CSV table of N, CA and C in Angstrom, one decimal:
chain,number,residue,atom,x,y,z
A,26,MET,N,41.5,-21.9,74.1
A,26,MET,CA,40.6,-20.8,74.2
A,26,MET,C,39.1,-21.2,74.3
A,27,PHE,N,38.7,-22.0,73.3
A,27,PHE,CA,37.3,-22.5,73.3
A,27,PHE,C,37.4,-24.0,73.5
A,28,ASP,N,37.7,-24.5,74.7
A,28,ASP,CA,37.9,-25.9,75.0
A,28,ASP,C,36.6,-26.7,74.9
A,29,ASP,N,35.4,-26.1,75.0
A,29,ASP,CA,34.2,-26.8,75.0
A,29,ASP,C,33.7,-27.1,73.6
A,30,LEU,N,34.3,-26.7,72.5
A,30,LEU,CA,33.9,-27.0,71.2
A,30,LEU,C,34.4,-28.4,70.7
A,31,PRO,N,33.7,-29.0,69.8
A,31,PRO,CA,34.1,-30.3,69.3
A,31,PRO,C,35.5,-30.3,68.7
A,32,PRO,N,36.2,-31.3,68.8
A,32,PRO,CA,37.6,-31.3,68.3
A,32,PRO,C,37.7,-31.6,66.7
A,33,ASP,N,36.7,-32.1,66.1
A,33,ASP,CA,36.8,-32.4,64.7
A,33,ASP,C,36.1,-31.4,63.8
A,34,LEU,N,36.6,-31.3,62.5
A,34,LEU,CA,36.1,-30.3,61.6
A,34,LEU,C,34.7,-30.6,61.2
A,35,ALA,N,34.2,-31.8,61.0
A,35,ALA,CA,32.9,-32.1,60.6
A,35,ALA,C,31.8,-31.5,61.6
A,36,ARG,N,32.1,-31.8,62.8
A,36,ARG,CA,31.1,-31.3,63.8
A,36,ARG,C,31.2,-29.8,64.0
A,37,LEU,N,32.3,-29.2,63.8
A,37,LEU,CA,32.5,-27.8,63.9
A,37,LEU,C,31.7,-27.1,62.7
A,38,LEU,N,31.8,-27.7,61.5
A,38,LEU,CA,31.0,-27.1,60.4
A,38,LEU,C,29.5,-27.3,60.6
A,39,THR,N,29.1,-28.4,61.2
A,39,THR,CA,27.7,-28.6,61.4
A,39,THR,C,27.2,-27.6,62.5
A,40,LEU,N,28.0,-27.4,63.5
A,40,LEU,CA,27.6,-26.4,64.5
A,40,LEU,C,27.5,-25.0,63.9
A,41,ARG,N,28.4,-24.7,63.0
A,41,ARG,CA,28.4,-23.4,62.3
A,41,ARG,C,27.1,-23.2,61.5
A,42,VAL,N,26.7,-24.3,60.8
A,42,VAL,CA,25.4,-24.2,60.0
A,42,VAL,C,24.2,-24.0,60.9
A,43,TRP,N,24.2,-24.8,62.0
A,43,TRP,CA,23.0,-24.7,62.9
A,43,TRP,C,23.0,-23.3,63.5
A,44,HIS,N,24.1,-22.7,63.9
A,44,HIS,CA,24.2,-21.4,64.4
A,44,HIS,C,23.7,-20.4,63.4
A,45,ALA,N,24.1,-20.5,62.2
A,45,ALA,CA,23.6,-19.6,61.1
A,45,ALA,C,22.1,-19.7,60.9
A,46,MET,N,21.6,-20.9,61.0
A,46,MET,CA,20.1,-21.1,60.8
A,46,MET,C,19.4,-20.4,62.0
A,47,TRP,N,19.9,-20.6,63.2
A,47,TRP,CA,19.2,-19.9,64.4
A,47,TRP,C,19.3,-18.4,64.2
A,48,LEU,N,20.4,-17.9,63.8
A,48,LEU,CA,20.5,-16.4,63.6
A,48,LEU,C,19.5,-15.9,62.5
A,49,GLN,N,19.4,-16.7,61.5
A,49,GLN,CA,18.4,-16.3,60.5
A,49,GLN,C,17.0,-16.4,61.0
A,50,ARG,N,16.6,-17.4,61.8
A,50,ARG,CA,15.3,-17.4,62.4
A,50,ARG,C,15.1,-16.3,63.4
A,51,ILE,N,16.1,-15.9,64.2
A,51,ILE,CA,16.0,-14.8,65.1
A,51,ILE,C,15.8,-13.5,64.3
A,52,ASP,N,16.6,-13.3,63.3
A,52,ASP,CA,16.4,-12.1,62.5
A,52,ASP,C,15.1,-12.0,61.8
A,53,THR,N,14.5,-13.1,61.4
A,53,THR,CA,13.2,-13.1,60.8
A,53,THR,C,12.2,-12.7,61.8
A,54,LYS,N,12.3,-13.3,63.0
A,54,LYS,CA,11.3,-13.0,64.1
A,54,LYS,C,11.4,-11.5,64.5
A,55,ILE,N,12.6,-11.0,64.6
A,55,ILE,CA,12.8,-9.6,64.9
A,55,ILE,C,12.1,-8.7,63.9
A,56,ALA,N,12.3,-9.0,62.6
A,56,ALA,CA,11.7,-8.2,61.5
A,56,ALA,C,10.2,-8.2,61.5
A,57,ALA,N,9.7,-9.4,61.8
A,57,ALA,CA,8.2,-9.6,61.9
A,57,ALA,C,7.6,-8.8,63.0
A,58,LEU,N,8.3,-8.8,64.2
A,58,LEU,CA,7.8,-8.0,65.4
A,58,LEU,C,7.9,-6.5,65.1
A,59,GLN,N,9.0,-6.1,64.5
A,59,GLN,CA,9.1,-4.7,64.2
A,59,GLN,C,8.1,-4.2,63.2
A,60,LYS,N,7.7,-5.0,62.2
A,60,LYS,CA,6.7,-4.7,61.3
A,60,LYS,C,5.3,-4.6,62.0
A,61,ARG,N,5.1,-5.6,62.9
A,61,ARG,CA,3.8,-5.6,63.6
A,61,ARG,C,3.7,-4.3,64.5
A,62,GLU,N,4.7,-3.9,65.2
A,62,GLU,CA,4.7,-2.7,66.0
A,62,GLU,C,4.5,-1.5,65.2
A,63,ALA,N,5.1,-1.4,64.0
A,63,ALA,CA,5.0,-0.3,63.2
A,63,ALA,C,3.5,-0.2,62.7
A,64,GLU,N,2.9,-1.3,62.3
A,64,GLU,CA,1.5,-1.3,61.9
A,64,GLU,C,0.6,-0.9,63.0
A,65,GLN,N,0.8,-1.4,64.2
A,65,GLN,CA,0.0,-1.0,65.4
A,65,GLN,C,0.1,0.5,65.6
A,66,GLU,N,1.3,1.1,65.5
A,66,GLU,CA,1.5,2.5,65.8
A,66,GLU,C,0.8,3.3,64.7
A,67,GLN,N,0.9,2.8,63.4
A,67,GLN,CA,0.2,3.5,62.3
A,67,GLN,C,-1.3,3.5,62.6
A,68,GLY,N,-1.8,2.3,63.1
A,68,GLY,CA,-3.3,2.2,63.4
A,68,GLY,C,-3.7,3.2,64.5
A,69,ARG,N,-2.9,3.3,65.5
A,69,ARG,CA,-3.2,4.3,66.6
A,69,ARG,C,-3.2,5.7,66.1
A,70,ASN,N,-2.2,6.0,65.2
A,70,ASN,CA,-2.2,7.4,64.7
A,70,ASN,C,-3.3,7.7,63.7
A,71,ASN,N,-3.8,6.7,63.0
A,71,ASN,CA,-4.9,6.9,62.0
A,71,ASN,C,-6.3,6.8,62.6
A,72,ARG,N,-6.4,6.4,63.9
A,72,ARG,CA,-7.7,6.2,64.5
A,72,ARG,C,-8.5,7.6,64.5
A,73,PRO,N,-9.7,7.5,64.1
A,73,PRO,CA,-10.5,8.8,64.1
A,73,PRO,C,-10.7,9.3,65.5
A,74,GLN,N,-10.8,10.6,65.6
A,74,GLN,CA,-11.0,11.3,66.9
A,74,GLN,C,-12.3,10.9,67.5
A,75,GLU,N,-12.3,10.8,68.9
A,75,GLU,CA,-13.5,10.5,69.6
A,75,GLU,C,-14.5,11.6,69.5
A,76,PRO,N,-15.8,11.3,69.2
A,76,PRO,CA,-16.7,12.5,69.2
A,76,PRO,C,-17.0,13.1,70.5
A,77,ASP,N,-17.4,14.3,70.5
A,77,ASP,CA,-17.7,15.0,71.8
A,77,ASP,C,-19.0,14.6,72.4
A,78,TRP,N,-20.0,14.2,71.5
A,78,TRP,CA,-21.3,13.8,72.0
A,78,TRP,C,-21.8,12.6,71.2
A,79,ILE,N,-22.5,11.7,71.9
A,79,ILE,CA,-22.9,10.4,71.3
A,79,ILE,C,-24.4,10.3,71.7
A,80,VAL,N,-25.2,9.8,70.7
A,80,VAL,CA,-26.6,9.5,71.0
A,80,VAL,C,-26.7,8.0,70.9
A,81,GLU,N,-27.3,7.3,71.9
A,81,GLU,CA,-27.5,5.9,71.8
A,81,GLU,C,-28.9,5.7,71.2
A,82,LEU,N,-28.9,4.8,70.2
A,82,LEU,CA,-30.1,4.5,69.5
A,82,LEU,C,-30.9,3.3,70.0
A,83,GLY,N,-32.2,3.3,69.9
A,83,GLY,CA,-33.0,2.2,70.3
A,83,GLY,C,-33.1,1.1,69.2
A,84,ILE,N,-33.9,0.1,69.5
A,84,ILE,CA,-34.1,-1.0,68.5
A,84,ILE,C,-35.4,-0.8,67.8
A,85,GLY,N,-35.5,-1.1,66.6
A,85,GLY,CA,-36.8,-1.1,65.9
A,85,GLY,C,-36.8,-0.1,64.7
A,86,ASN,N,-38.1,0.1,64.3
A,86,ASN,CA,-38.3,0.9,63.1
A,86,ASN,C,-37.9,2.4,63.4
A,87,GLY,N,-37.0,2.9,62.6
A,87,GLY,CA,-36.5,4.3,62.8
A,87,GLY,C,-35.4,4.5,63.8
A,88,ARG,N,-35.2,3.5,64.7
A,88,ARG,CA,-34.2,3.5,65.7
A,88,ARG,C,-34.2,4.8,66.5
A,89,PRO,N,-35.2,5.1,67.3
A,89,PRO,CA,-35.3,6.4,68.0
A,89,PRO,C,-34.2,6.5,69.0
A,90,PRO,N,-33.7,7.8,69.2
A,90,PRO,CA,-32.7,8.0,70.3
A,90,PRO,C,-33.2,7.7,71.7
A,91,ILE,N,-32.4,7.0,72.5
A,91,ILE,CA,-32.9,6.7,73.8
A,91,ILE,C,-32.1,7.4,74.9
A,92,GLU,N,-30.8,7.7,74.6
A,92,GLU,CA,-29.9,8.3,75.6
A,92,GLU,C,-28.8,9.1,75.0
A,93,VAL,N,-28.4,10.2,75.6
A,93,VAL,CA,-27.3,11.0,75.2
A,93,VAL,C,-26.2,10.9,76.1
A,94,HIS,N,-25.0,10.7,75.5
A,94,HIS,CA,-23.7,10.5,76.3
A,94,HIS,C,-22.7,11.5,75.9
A,95,ALA,N,-21.7,11.8,76.8
A,95,ALA,CA,-20.5,12.5,76.4
A,95,ALA,C,-19.6,11.6,75.6
A,96,GLY,N,-18.7,12.1,74.9
A,96,GLY,CA,-17.9,11.3,73.9
A,96,GLY,C,-17.2,10.2,74.5
A,97,GLY,N,-16.6,10.3,75.7
A,97,GLY,CA,-15.8,9.3,76.3
A,97,GLY,C,-16.5,8.4,77.2
A,98,CYS,N,-17.8,8.4,77.2
A,98,CYS,CA,-18.6,7.6,78.2
A,98,CYS,C,-18.5,6.1,78.0
A,99,TYR,N,-18.1,5.4,79.0
A,99,TYR,CA,-18.0,3.9,78.9
A,99,TYR,C,-19.3,3.2,78.9
A,100,ALA,N,-20.4,3.9,79.3
A,100,ALA,CA,-21.7,3.3,79.4
A,100,ALA,C,-22.5,3.3,78.1
A,101,ALA,N,-22.0,4.0,77.1
A,101,ALA,CA,-22.7,4.1,75.8
A,101,ALA,C,-22.7,2.7,75.2
A,102,GLY,N,-23.9,2.3,74.7
A,102,GLY,CA,-24.0,1.0,74.0
A,102,GLY,C,-23.4,0.9,72.7
A,103,LYS,N,-23.6,-0.2,72.0
A,103,LYS,CA,-23.1,-0.4,70.7
A,103,LYS,C,-23.9,0.3,69.6
A,104,ARG,N,-25.2,0.5,69.8
A,104,ARG,CA,-26.0,1.2,68.8
A,104,ARG,C,-25.9,2.7,69.1
A,105,ARG,N,-25.0,3.4,68.4
A,105,ARG,CA,-24.8,4.8,68.7
A,105,ARG,C,-24.3,5.5,67.5
A,106,ARG,N,-24.4,6.8,67.5
A,106,ARG,CA,-23.8,7.7,66.5
A,106,ARG,C,-23.4,9.0,67.1
A,107,PRO,N,-22.4,9.6,66.5
A,107,PRO,CA,-21.9,10.9,67.0
A,107,PRO,C,-22.8,12.0,66.6
A,108,VAL,N,-23.0,12.9,67.4
A,108,VAL,CA,-23.8,14.1,67.1
A,108,VAL,C,-23.1,15.4,67.5
A,109,PRO,N,-23.4,16.5,66.8
A,109,PRO,CA,-22.8,17.8,67.2
A,109,PRO,C,-23.4,18.3,68.5
A,110,ARG,N,-22.8,19.3,69.1
A,110,ARG,CA,-23.2,19.8,70.4
A,110,ARG,C,-24.7,20.3,70.3
A,111,ASP,N,-25.0,21.0,69.2
A,111,ASP,CA,-26.4,21.6,69.1
A,111,ASP,C,-27.4,20.4,69.1
A,112,GLU,N,-27.1,19.4,68.4
A,112,GLU,CA,-28.0,18.2,68.3
A,112,GLU,C,-28.2,17.6,69.7
A,113,ALA,N,-27.1,17.4,70.4
A,113,ALA,CA,-27.2,16.8,71.7
A,113,ALA,C,-28.0,17.7,72.7
A,114,ARG,N,-27.9,19.0,72.6
A,114,ARG,CA,-28.7,19.9,73.4
A,114,ARG,C,-30.2,19.8,73.0
A,115,ARG,N,-30.4,19.8,71.7
A,115,ARG,CA,-31.8,19.6,71.2
A,115,ARG,C,-32.5,18.3,71.7
A,116,LEU,N,-31.7,17.2,71.6
A,116,LEU,CA,-32.2,16.0,72.1
A,116,LEU,C,-32.5,16.0,73.6
A,117,LEU,N,-31.6,16.5,74.4
A,117,LEU,CA,-31.8,16.6,75.8
A,117,LEU,C,-33.0,17.4,76.2
A,118,THR,N,-33.2,18.6,75.5
A,118,THR,CA,-34.3,19.4,75.8
A,118,THR,C,-35.7,18.9,75.3
A,119,SER,N,-35.6,18.0,74.3
A,119,SER,CA,-36.8,17.4,73.8
A,119,SER,C,-37.3,16.1,74.6
A,120,GLY,N,-36.5,15.8,75.7
A,120,GLY,CA,-36.9,14.7,76.5
A,120,GLY,C,-36.1,13.4,76.5
A,121,VAL,N,-35.1,13.4,75.6
A,121,VAL,CA,-34.3,12.2,75.6
A,121,VAL,C,-33.5,12.1,76.9
A,122,ARG,N,-33.4,10.9,77.4
A,122,ARG,CA,-32.7,10.7,78.7
A,122,ARG,C,-31.2,11.0,78.6
A,123,ALA,N,-30.7,11.6,79.7
A,123,ALA,CA,-29.3,11.9,79.8
A,123,ALA,C,-28.6,10.8,80.6
A,124,CYS,N,-27.4,10.4,80.2
A,124,CYS,CA,-26.7,9.3,80.9
A,124,CYS,C,-26.4,9.7,82.3
A,125,THR,N,-26.6,8.9,83.2
A,125,THR,CA,-26.3,9.2,84.6
A,125,THR,C,-24.8,9.1,85.0
A,126,HIS,N,-24.1,8.4,84.1
A,126,HIS,CA,-22.6,8.3,84.4
A,126,HIS,C,-21.8,9.5,84.0
A,127,CYS,N,-22.1,9.9,82.7
A,127,CYS,CA,-21.3,11.0,82.2
A,127,CYS,C,-22.0,12.4,82.3
A,128,THR,N,-23.2,12.4,82.7
A,128,THR,CA,-24.0,13.6,82.9
A,128,THR,C,-23.8,14.7,81.8
A,129,PRO,N,-24.3,14.4,80.6
A,129,PRO,CA,-24.1,15.4,79.5
A,129,PRO,C,-25.0,16.6,79.7
A,130,ASP,N,-26.1,16.5,80.4
A,130,ASP,CA,-26.9,17.6,80.7
A,130,ASP,C,-26.2,18.6,81.5
A,131,ALA,N,-25.4,18.2,82.5
A,131,ALA,CA,-24.6,19.1,83.3
A,131,ALA,C,-23.5,19.8,82.5
A,132,GLN,N,-22.9,19.0,81.6
A,132,GLN,CA,-21.8,19.5,80.8
A,132,GLN,C,-22.3,20.5,79.8
A,133,LEU,N,-23.5,20.3,79.3
A,133,LEU,CA,-24.1,21.2,78.4
A,133,LEU,C,-24.9,22.3,79.1
A,134,ARG,N,-24.9,22.3,80.4
A,134,ARG,CA,-25.6,23.3,81.2
A,134,ARG,C,-27.1,23.4,80.9
A,135,ILE,N,-27.7,22.3,80.9
A,135,ILE,CA,-29.2,22.2,80.7
A,135,ILE,C,-29.8,21.9,82.1
A,136,LEU,N,-30.7,22.8,82.5
A,136,LEU,CA,-31.3,22.6,83.8
A,136,LEU,C,-32.7,21.9,83.6
A,137,ASP,N,-33.2,21.2,84.6
A,137,ASP,CA,-34.5,20.5,84.5
A,137,ASP,C,-35.6,21.6,84.5
């Protein structure tokens, strides 16, 4: 039936031990990957919601606002903070530049 196996008992027992060690290594790897996937899924579920409006801040004393973006805008820089809709409208009407990519002024229906 299993003609390719070694004929003596010592080598068969060694083969059995090696096989058991490989199965243990494989099971350990499977458990680690399942744990990692579960942690990633938990991280995706616990991620805070994306804000509706973002103001990009300048550099320096007081960090003045320099540009207003819609929440999902890819062009928003790293120095930013979320703002409510009314604050975004106020900033745009006070002269803060609107992003040309996401056009928050059009979304907020602010005319020049």
